[in-house]
Amino acid sequence: MSKIAPSILAANSLRMGEAAHRIVDAGCDYVHFDVMDGVFVPNLSFGPGLLKDMKAEISLFFDVHLMLINPLKYVDVFAQSGANGITVHVEADRFKESLKRIRELGLKVGASLRPGTPAEALREVLPQLDLVLVMTVEPGFGGQKLNTDMLNKIRALRTMGFHGEIEVDGGVNLQNAKELAAAGADTMVMGTTFFGSDNPAQLAQKVHALGR
Ligand code: DX5
Ligand code: ZN
């Protein structure tokens, strides 16, 4: 059974409360919380304050994706603000120290790869990971087209013996989600598809029905 993790990056910033309830009411599995610093990616998004406010209002798994050049600096504040899992990029500074800190805080440990970074880059740390987030677009913006070359990266991670959770992020929709699940992906980040849907509960049900 696949999971669905709507990204609030695609929600209307003026109606974030509604967006959070829409995710819960649709029966989704995670809130995917995209954090951007304008350095690691050419965009800015949300801070720990929004996470804290959302956490106070809804009780769902907060899947925090730090697209930051120095994630270690912010791991603790996102943990204190309510993150349940934190994912950092292998291309970022102090990557291994960040993984260690997330584990020390008792959170789910995730590592992410830009499309241009091979799965091999994670080989050494795979045993420490609960989750690998395969970016299927260049991080920074929602609404892009999924890069199907990333299917081979998902397969490569499985061939490398990674049995943890593989999450995919960027341009995911119901059509390509079938292929992604068949290749070995477990969890679908959906921003544009979810918030553009006129029947989010049905979308979530269809994603849940996908299986490896
Ligand atoms: C890119 C972001 C997006 C977002 C989902 O940095 O991480 O991938 O979550 O994008 P869409 O809207 O394509 O589902
Ligand atoms: Zn993301």
PDB file of C-alpha atoms and ligand atoms in Angstrom:
ATOM      1  CA  MET A   1       0.000   0.000   0.000  1.00  0.00           C
ATOM      2  CA  SER A   2       1.489   3.355  -1.005  1.00  0.00           C
ATOM      3  CA  LYS A   3       1.342   6.480   1.155  1.00  0.00           C
ATOM      4  CA  ILE A   4       0.439  10.018   0.163  1.00  0.00           C
ATOM      5  CA  ALA A   5       2.258  13.053   1.579  1.00  0.00           C
ATOM      6  CA  PRO A   6       0.706  16.304   0.316  1.00  0.00           C
ATOM      7  CA  SER A   7       3.191  19.177   0.127  1.00  0.00           C
ATOM      8  CA  ILE A   8       1.923  22.425   1.609  1.00  0.00           C
ATOM      9  CA  LEU A   9       4.205  24.253  -0.806  1.00  0.00           C
ATOM     10  CA  ALA A  10       1.318  23.986  -3.278  1.00  0.00           C
ATOM     11  CA  ALA A  11      -1.294  25.335  -0.841  1.00  0.00           C
ATOM     12  CA  ASN A  12      -2.591  28.902  -0.798  1.00  0.00           C
ATOM     13  CA  SER A  13      -0.432  30.681   1.799  1.00  0.00           C
ATOM     14  CA  LEU A  14      -3.409  32.695   3.012  1.00  0.00           C
ATOM     15  CA  ARG A  15      -5.371  29.508   3.753  1.00  0.00           C
ATOM     16  CA  MET A  16      -2.822  27.231   5.390  1.00  0.00           C
ATOM     17  CA  GLY A  17      -5.209  26.134   8.137  1.00  0.00           C
ATOM     18  CA  GLU A  18      -7.723  24.925   5.566  1.00  0.00           C
ATOM     19  CA  ALA A  19      -4.900  23.183   3.708  1.00  0.00           C
ATOM     20  CA  ALA A  20      -3.859  21.305   6.825  1.00  0.00           C
ATOM     21  CA  HIS A  21      -7.433  20.144   7.513  1.00  0.00           C
ATOM     22  CA  ARG A  22      -7.884  19.166   3.854  1.00  0.00           C
ATOM     23  CA  ILE A  23      -4.873  16.851   4.180  1.00  0.00           C
ATOM     24  CA  VAL A  24      -6.234  15.235   7.359  1.00  0.00           C
ATOM     25  CA  ASP A  25      -9.843  15.021   6.150  1.00  0.00           C
ATOM     26  CA  ALA A  26      -8.737  13.314   2.925  1.00  0.00           C
ATOM     27  CA  GLY A  27      -7.110  10.514   4.933  1.00  0.00           C
ATOM     28  CA  CYS A  28      -3.518  11.295   3.925  1.00  0.00           C
ATOM     29  CA  ASP A  29      -0.493   9.855   5.711  1.00  0.00           C
ATOM     30  CA  TYR A  30       1.895  12.797   6.132  1.00  0.00           C
ATOM     31  CA  VAL A  31       2.042  16.550   5.836  1.00  0.00           C
ATOM     32  CA  HIS A  32       5.075  17.157   3.608  1.00  0.00           C
ATOM     33  CA  PHE A  33       6.632  20.395   4.862  1.00  0.00           C
ATOM     34  CA  ASP A  34       9.062  21.894   2.333  1.00  0.00           C
ATOM     35  CA  VAL A  35      11.619  24.254   3.913  1.00  0.00           C
ATOM     36  CA  MET A  36      13.759  26.387   1.590  1.00  0.00           C
ATOM     37  CA  ASP A  37      16.537  28.897   2.368  1.00  0.00           C
ATOM     38  CA  GLY A  38      17.041  30.657  -0.974  1.00  0.00           C
ATOM     39  CA  VAL A  39      20.647  29.341  -1.017  1.00  0.00           C
ATOM     40  CA  PHE A  40      20.490  25.558  -1.403  1.00  0.00           C
ATOM     41  CA  VAL A  41      17.480  26.159  -3.698  1.00  0.00           C
ATOM     42  CA  PRO A  42      16.492  29.445  -5.426  1.00  0.00           C
ATOM     43  CA  ASN A  43      13.307  29.879  -3.402  1.00  0.00           C
ATOM     44  CA  LEU A  44      12.121  30.660   0.125  1.00  0.00           C
ATOM     45  CA  SER A  45       9.245  28.922   1.874  1.00  0.00           C
ATOM     46  CA  PHE A  46       8.268  28.265   5.505  1.00  0.00           C
ATOM     47  CA  GLY A  47       9.820  28.432   8.984  1.00  0.00           C
ATOM     48  CA  PRO A  48       9.334  26.510  12.227  1.00  0.00           C
ATOM     49  CA  GLY A  49       6.587  28.892  13.347  1.00  0.00           C
ATOM     50  CA  LEU A  50       4.145  27.600  10.744  1.00  0.00           C
ATOM     51  CA  LEU A  51       4.983  24.019  11.708  1.00  0.00           C
ATOM     52  CA  LYS A  52       4.350  24.789  15.396  1.00  0.00           C
ATOM     53  CA  ASP A  53       0.976  26.352  14.640  1.00  0.00           C
ATOM     54  CA  MET A  54      -0.053  23.481  12.343  1.00  0.00           C
ATOM     55  CA  LYS A  55       1.037  20.882  14.909  1.00  0.00           C
ATOM     56  CA  ALA A  56      -1.143  22.573  17.499  1.00  0.00           C
ATOM     57  CA  GLU A  57      -4.135  22.223  15.202  1.00  0.00           C
ATOM     58  CA  ILE A  58      -3.737  18.827  13.510  1.00  0.00           C
ATOM     59  CA  SER A  59      -2.200  15.571  14.618  1.00  0.00           C
ATOM     60  CA  LEU A  60      -0.662  13.967  11.557  1.00  0.00           C
ATOM     61  CA  PHE A  61       2.907  12.875  10.794  1.00  0.00           C
ATOM     62  CA  PHE A  62       4.950  15.988   9.853  1.00  0.00           C
ATOM     63  CA  ASP A  63       7.455  14.968   7.184  1.00  0.00           C
ATOM     64  CA  VAL A  64       9.900  17.886   7.127  1.00  0.00           C
ATOM     65  CA  HIS A  65      12.084  18.289   4.020  1.00  0.00           C
ATOM     66  CA  LEU A  66      14.989  20.664   4.714  1.00  0.00           C
ATOM     67  CA  MET A  67      16.290  22.121   1.460  1.00  0.00           C
ATOM     68  CA  LEU A  68      18.930  24.109   3.366  1.00  0.00           C
ATOM     69  CA  ILE A  69      22.650  24.525   2.801  1.00  0.00           C
ATOM     70  CA  ASN A  70      23.216  24.175   6.562  1.00  0.00           C
ATOM     71  CA  PRO A  71      20.430  21.907   7.868  1.00  0.00           C
ATOM     72  CA  LEU A  72      22.259  21.112  11.137  1.00  0.00           C
ATOM     73  CA  LYS A  73      21.611  24.672  12.265  1.00  0.00           C
ATOM     74  CA  TYR A  74      17.813  24.086  12.084  1.00  0.00           C
ATOM     75  CA  VAL A  75      17.279  20.417  12.974  1.00  0.00           C
ATOM     76  CA  ASP A  76      16.652  21.138  16.654  1.00  0.00           C
ATOM     77  CA  VAL A  77      14.185  23.982  16.138  1.00  0.00           C
ATOM     78  CA  PHE A  78      12.117  21.937  13.668  1.00  0.00           C
ATOM     79  CA  ALA A  79      12.161  19.006  16.089  1.00  0.00           C
ATOM     80  CA  GLN A  80      11.002  21.263  18.929  1.00  0.00           C
ATOM     81  CA  SER A  81       8.314  22.716  16.640  1.00  0.00           C
ATOM     82  CA  GLY A  82       6.784  19.308  16.015  1.00  0.00           C
ATOM     83  CA  ALA A  83       8.588  17.499  13.174  1.00  0.00           C
ATOM     84  CA  ASN A  84       8.106  13.724  13.239  1.00  0.00           C
ATOM     85  CA  GLY A  85      10.659  13.051  10.540  1.00  0.00           C
ATOM     86  CA  ILE A  86      13.392  15.265   9.109  1.00  0.00           C
ATOM     87  CA  THR A  87      15.015  14.778   5.722  1.00  0.00           C
ATOM     88  CA  VAL A  88      18.265  16.517   4.779  1.00  0.00           C
ATOM     89  CA  HIS A  89      20.132  16.626   1.486  1.00  0.00           C
ATOM     90  CA  VAL A  90      23.319  14.647   0.864  1.00  0.00           C
ATOM     91  CA  GLU A  91      24.570  17.683  -1.082  1.00  0.00           C
ATOM     92  CA  ALA A  92      24.206  19.992   1.951  1.00  0.00           C
ATOM     93  CA  ASP A  93      26.906  20.955   4.458  1.00  0.00           C
ATOM     94  CA  ARG A  94      27.449  18.771   7.557  1.00  0.00           C
ATOM     95  CA  PHE A  95      25.151  16.080   6.116  1.00  0.00           C
ATOM     96  CA  LYS A  96      26.348  13.195   8.304  1.00  0.00           C
ATOM     97  CA  GLU A  97      26.267  15.292  11.470  1.00  0.00           C
ATOM     98  CA  SER A  98      22.686  16.262  10.594  1.00  0.00           C
ATOM     99  CA  LEU A  99      21.651  12.618  10.236  1.00  0.00           C
ATOM    100  CA  LYS A 100      23.227  11.856  13.614  1.00  0.00           C
ATOM    101  CA  ARG A 101      21.427  14.769  15.305  1.00  0.00           C
ATOM    102  CA  ILE A 102      18.031  13.763  13.852  1.00  0.00           C
ATOM    103  CA  ARG A 103      18.557  10.240  15.223  1.00  0.00           C
ATOM    104  CA  GLU A 104      19.612  11.608  18.628  1.00  0.00           C
ATOM    105  CA  LEU A 105      16.355  13.560  18.745  1.00  0.00           C
ATOM    106  CA  GLY A 106      14.403  10.339  18.206  1.00  0.00           C
ATOM    107  CA  LEU A 107      12.935  11.410  14.859  1.00  0.00           C
ATOM    108  CA  LYS A 108      12.619   9.489  11.595  1.00  0.00           C
ATOM    109  CA  VAL A 109      15.879   9.982   9.660  1.00  0.00           C
ATOM    110  CA  GLY A 110      15.667  10.842   5.962  1.00  0.00           C
ATOM    111  CA  ALA A 111      18.189  11.685   3.266  1.00  0.00           C
ATOM    112  CA  SER A 112      17.379  13.288  -0.077  1.00  0.00           C
ATOM    113  CA  LEU A 113      19.120  13.343  -3.467  1.00  0.00           C
ATOM    114  CA  ARG A 114      18.836  15.973  -6.158  1.00  0.00           C
ATOM    115  CA  PRO A 115      18.108  14.455  -9.606  1.00  0.00           C
ATOM    116  CA  GLY A 116      21.763  14.838 -10.619  1.00  0.00           C
ATOM    117  CA  THR A 117      23.124  13.009  -7.561  1.00  0.00           C
ATOM    118  CA  PRO A 118      23.504   9.220  -8.036  1.00  0.00           C
ATOM    119  CA  ALA A 119      22.114   6.723  -5.514  1.00  0.00           C
ATOM    120  CA  GLU A 120      25.739   5.686  -4.881  1.00  0.00           C
ATOM    121  CA  ALA A 121      26.192   8.915  -2.911  1.00  0.00           C
ATOM    122  CA  LEU A 122      24.129   7.369  -0.098  1.00  0.00           C
ATOM    123  CA  ARG A 123      25.722   3.902  -0.021  1.00  0.00           C
ATOM    124  CA  GLU A 124      27.780   4.542   3.104  1.00  0.00           C
ATOM    125  CA  VAL A 125      24.886   5.954   5.148  1.00  0.00           C
ATOM    126  CA  LEU A 126      22.010   3.708   3.944  1.00  0.00           C
ATOM    127  CA  PRO A 127      22.086   1.572   7.135  1.00  0.00           C
ATOM    128  CA  GLN A 128      21.462   4.744   9.182  1.00  0.00           C
ATOM    129  CA  LEU A 129      18.399   5.822   7.174  1.00  0.00           C
ATOM    130  CA  ASP A 130      14.705   5.227   7.731  1.00  0.00           C
ATOM    131  CA  LEU A 131      13.818   7.014   4.493  1.00  0.00           C
ATOM    132  CA  VAL A 132      15.331   8.119   1.197  1.00  0.00           C
ATOM    133  CA  LEU A 133      13.632  11.025  -0.572  1.00  0.00           C
ATOM    134  CA  VAL A 134      14.278  10.799  -4.307  1.00  0.00           C
ATOM    135  CA  MET A 135      13.745  14.239  -5.873  1.00  0.00           C
ATOM    136  CA  THR A 136      11.992  13.711  -9.174  1.00  0.00           C
ATOM    137  CA  VAL A 137      12.408  17.388 -10.044  1.00  0.00           C
ATOM    138  CA  GLU A 138      15.138  19.945  -9.350  1.00  0.00           C
ATOM    139  CA  PRO A 139      14.201  21.115  -5.816  1.00  0.00           C
ATOM    140  CA  GLY A 140      12.890  24.627  -5.302  1.00  0.00           C
ATOM    141  CA  PHE A 141       9.518  24.799  -6.962  1.00  0.00           C
ATOM    142  CA  GLY A 142       6.323  22.804  -7.189  1.00  0.00           C
ATOM    143  CA  GLY A 143       4.411  22.255 -10.414  1.00  0.00           C
ATOM    144  CA  GLN A 144       7.341  20.881 -12.441  1.00  0.00           C
ATOM    145  CA  LYS A 145       7.332  17.822 -14.720  1.00  0.00           C
ATOM    146  CA  LEU A 146       8.555  14.553 -13.194  1.00  0.00           C
ATOM    147  CA  ASN A 147      11.938  13.352 -14.439  1.00  0.00           C
ATOM    148  CA  THR A 148      11.341   9.691 -15.374  1.00  0.00           C
ATOM    149  CA  ASP A 149      15.074   8.944 -15.278  1.00  0.00           C
ATOM    150  CA  MET A 150      14.567   8.842 -11.514  1.00  0.00           C
ATOM    151  CA  LEU A 151      12.803   5.481 -11.829  1.00  0.00           C
ATOM    152  CA  ASN A 152      16.240   3.925 -12.289  1.00  0.00           C
ATOM    153  CA  LYS A 153      17.483   5.640  -9.149  1.00  0.00           C
ATOM    154  CA  ILE A 154      14.646   4.065  -7.141  1.00  0.00           C
ATOM    155  CA  ARG A 155      15.517   0.646  -8.579  1.00  0.00           C
ATOM    156  CA  ALA A 156      19.211   1.242  -7.863  1.00  0.00           C
ATOM    157  CA  LEU A 157      18.480   1.950  -4.198  1.00  0.00           C
ATOM    158  CA  ARG A 158      16.599  -1.337  -3.914  1.00  0.00           C
ATOM    159  CA  THR A 159      19.418  -3.164  -5.726  1.00  0.00           C
ATOM    160  CA  MET A 160      21.864  -1.612  -3.255  1.00  0.00           C
ATOM    161  CA  GLY A 161      19.873  -3.370  -0.540  1.00  0.00           C
ATOM    162  CA  PHE A 162      17.953  -0.439   0.880  1.00  0.00           C
ATOM    163  CA  HIS A 163      14.778  -1.857   2.427  1.00  0.00           C
ATOM    164  CA  GLY A 164      13.621   1.339   4.119  1.00  0.00           C
ATOM    165  CA  GLU A 165      10.997   3.767   2.889  1.00  0.00           C
ATOM    166  CA  ILE A 166      11.518   5.462  -0.480  1.00  0.00           C
ATOM    167  CA  GLU A 167       9.604   8.694  -0.943  1.00  0.00           C
ATOM    168  CA  VAL A 168       9.395  10.582  -4.254  1.00  0.00           C
ATOM    169  CA  ASP A 169       8.932  14.327  -4.575  1.00  0.00           C
ATOM    170  CA  GLY A 170       8.146  16.501  -7.544  1.00  0.00           C
ATOM    171  CA  GLY A 171       5.660  16.247 -10.400  1.00  0.00           C
ATOM    172  CA  VAL A 172       4.000  13.143  -8.949  1.00  0.00           C
ATOM    173  CA  ASN A 173       0.479  12.377 -10.166  1.00  0.00           C
ATOM    174  CA  LEU A 174      -1.768   9.319 -10.314  1.00  0.00           C
ATOM    175  CA  GLN A 175      -0.478   8.311 -13.734  1.00  0.00           C
ATOM    176  CA  ASN A 176       3.238   8.260 -12.906  1.00  0.00           C
ATOM    177  CA  ALA A 177       2.655   7.091  -9.310  1.00  0.00           C
ATOM    178  CA  LYS A 178       1.832   3.607 -10.646  1.00  0.00           C
ATOM    179  CA  GLU A 179       5.266   3.349 -12.299  1.00  0.00           C
ATOM    180  CA  LEU A 180       6.985   4.856  -9.260  1.00  0.00           C
ATOM    181  CA  ALA A 181       5.353   2.305  -6.942  1.00  0.00           C
ATOM    182  CA  ALA A 182       6.238  -0.558  -9.282  1.00  0.00           C
ATOM    183  CA  ALA A 183       9.869   0.626  -9.297  1.00  0.00           C
ATOM    184  CA  GLY A 184       9.956   0.483  -5.486  1.00  0.00           C
ATOM    185  CA  ALA A 185       8.676   3.833  -4.188  1.00  0.00           C
ATOM    186  CA  ASP A 186       6.486   3.707  -1.079  1.00  0.00           C
ATOM    187  CA  THR A 187       5.412   7.298  -0.488  1.00  0.00           C
ATOM    188  CA  MET A 188       4.213   9.913  -2.974  1.00  0.00           C
ATOM    189  CA  VAL A 189       4.708  13.603  -2.252  1.00  0.00           C
ATOM    190  CA  MET A 190       1.931  15.390  -4.099  1.00  0.00           C
ATOM    191  CA  GLY A 191       1.610  19.174  -4.023  1.00  0.00           C
ATOM    192  CA  THR A 192       0.006  20.391  -7.239  1.00  0.00           C
ATOM    193  CA  THR A 193      -1.911  17.144  -7.793  1.00  0.00           C
ATOM    194  CA  PHE A 194      -3.361  17.118  -4.281  1.00  0.00           C
ATOM    195  CA  PHE A 195      -4.325  20.779  -3.968  1.00  0.00           C
ATOM    196  CA  GLY A 196      -5.568  20.817  -7.551  1.00  0.00           C
ATOM    197  CA  SER A 197      -7.838  17.850  -6.958  1.00  0.00           C
ATOM    198  CA  ASP A 198     -11.595  18.280  -6.646  1.00  0.00           C
ATOM    199  CA  ASN A 199     -11.808  14.985  -4.748  1.00  0.00           C
ATOM    200  CA  PRO A 200      -8.761  14.696  -2.441  1.00  0.00           C
ATOM    201  CA  ALA A 201     -10.213  11.764  -0.484  1.00  0.00           C
ATOM    202  CA  GLN A 202     -10.616   9.742  -3.681  1.00  0.00           C
ATOM    203  CA  LEU A 203      -7.065  10.690  -4.729  1.00  0.00           C
ATOM    204  CA  ALA A 204      -5.736   9.460  -1.386  1.00  0.00           C
ATOM    205  CA  GLN A 205      -7.690   6.224  -1.738  1.00  0.00           C
ATOM    206  CA  LYS A 206      -6.245   5.665  -5.214  1.00  0.00           C
ATOM    207  CA  VAL A 207      -2.699   6.248  -3.967  1.00  0.00           C
ATOM    208  CA  HIS A 208      -3.298   3.864  -1.050  1.00  0.00           C
ATOM    209  CA  ALA A 209      -4.461   1.238  -3.545  1.00  0.00           C
ATOM    210  CA  LEU A 210      -1.108   1.332  -5.381  1.00  0.00           C
ATOM    211  CA  GLY A 211       1.154  -1.411  -4.195  1.00  0.00           C
ATOM    212  CA  ARG A 212       4.563  -2.677  -4.987  1.00  0.00           C
TER     213      ARG A 212
HETATM  214  C1  DX5 B   1      10.397  20.954  -4.773  1.00  0.00           C
HETATM  215  C2  DX5 B   1       9.255  20.655  -3.845  1.00  0.00           C
HETATM  216  C3  DX5 B   1       8.113  20.152  -4.697  1.00  0.00           C
HETATM  217  C4  DX5 B   1       6.837  19.944  -3.950  1.00  0.00           C
HETATM  218  C5  DX5 B   1       5.877  19.067  -4.714  1.00  0.00           C
HETATM  219  O1  DX5 B   1      11.464  21.429  -4.051  1.00  0.00           O
HETATM  220  O2  DX5 B   1       9.657  19.719  -2.882  1.00  0.00           O
HETATM  221  O3  DX5 B   1       8.547  18.948  -5.266  1.00  0.00           O
HETATM  222  O4  DX5 B   1       7.109  19.339  -2.755  1.00  0.00           O
HETATM  223  O5  DX5 B   1       5.799  19.504  -6.009  1.00  0.00           O
HETATM  224  P1  DX5 B   1       4.527  19.197  -6.921  1.00  0.00           P
HETATM  225  O6  DX5 B   1       3.646  20.403  -6.820  1.00  0.00           O
HETATM  226  O7  DX5 B   1       5.114  19.002  -8.284  1.00  0.00           O
HETATM  227  O8  DX5 B   1       3.847  17.956  -6.405  1.00  0.00           O
HETATM  228 ZN    ZN B   2       9.772  18.223  -0.641  1.00  0.00          ZN
END
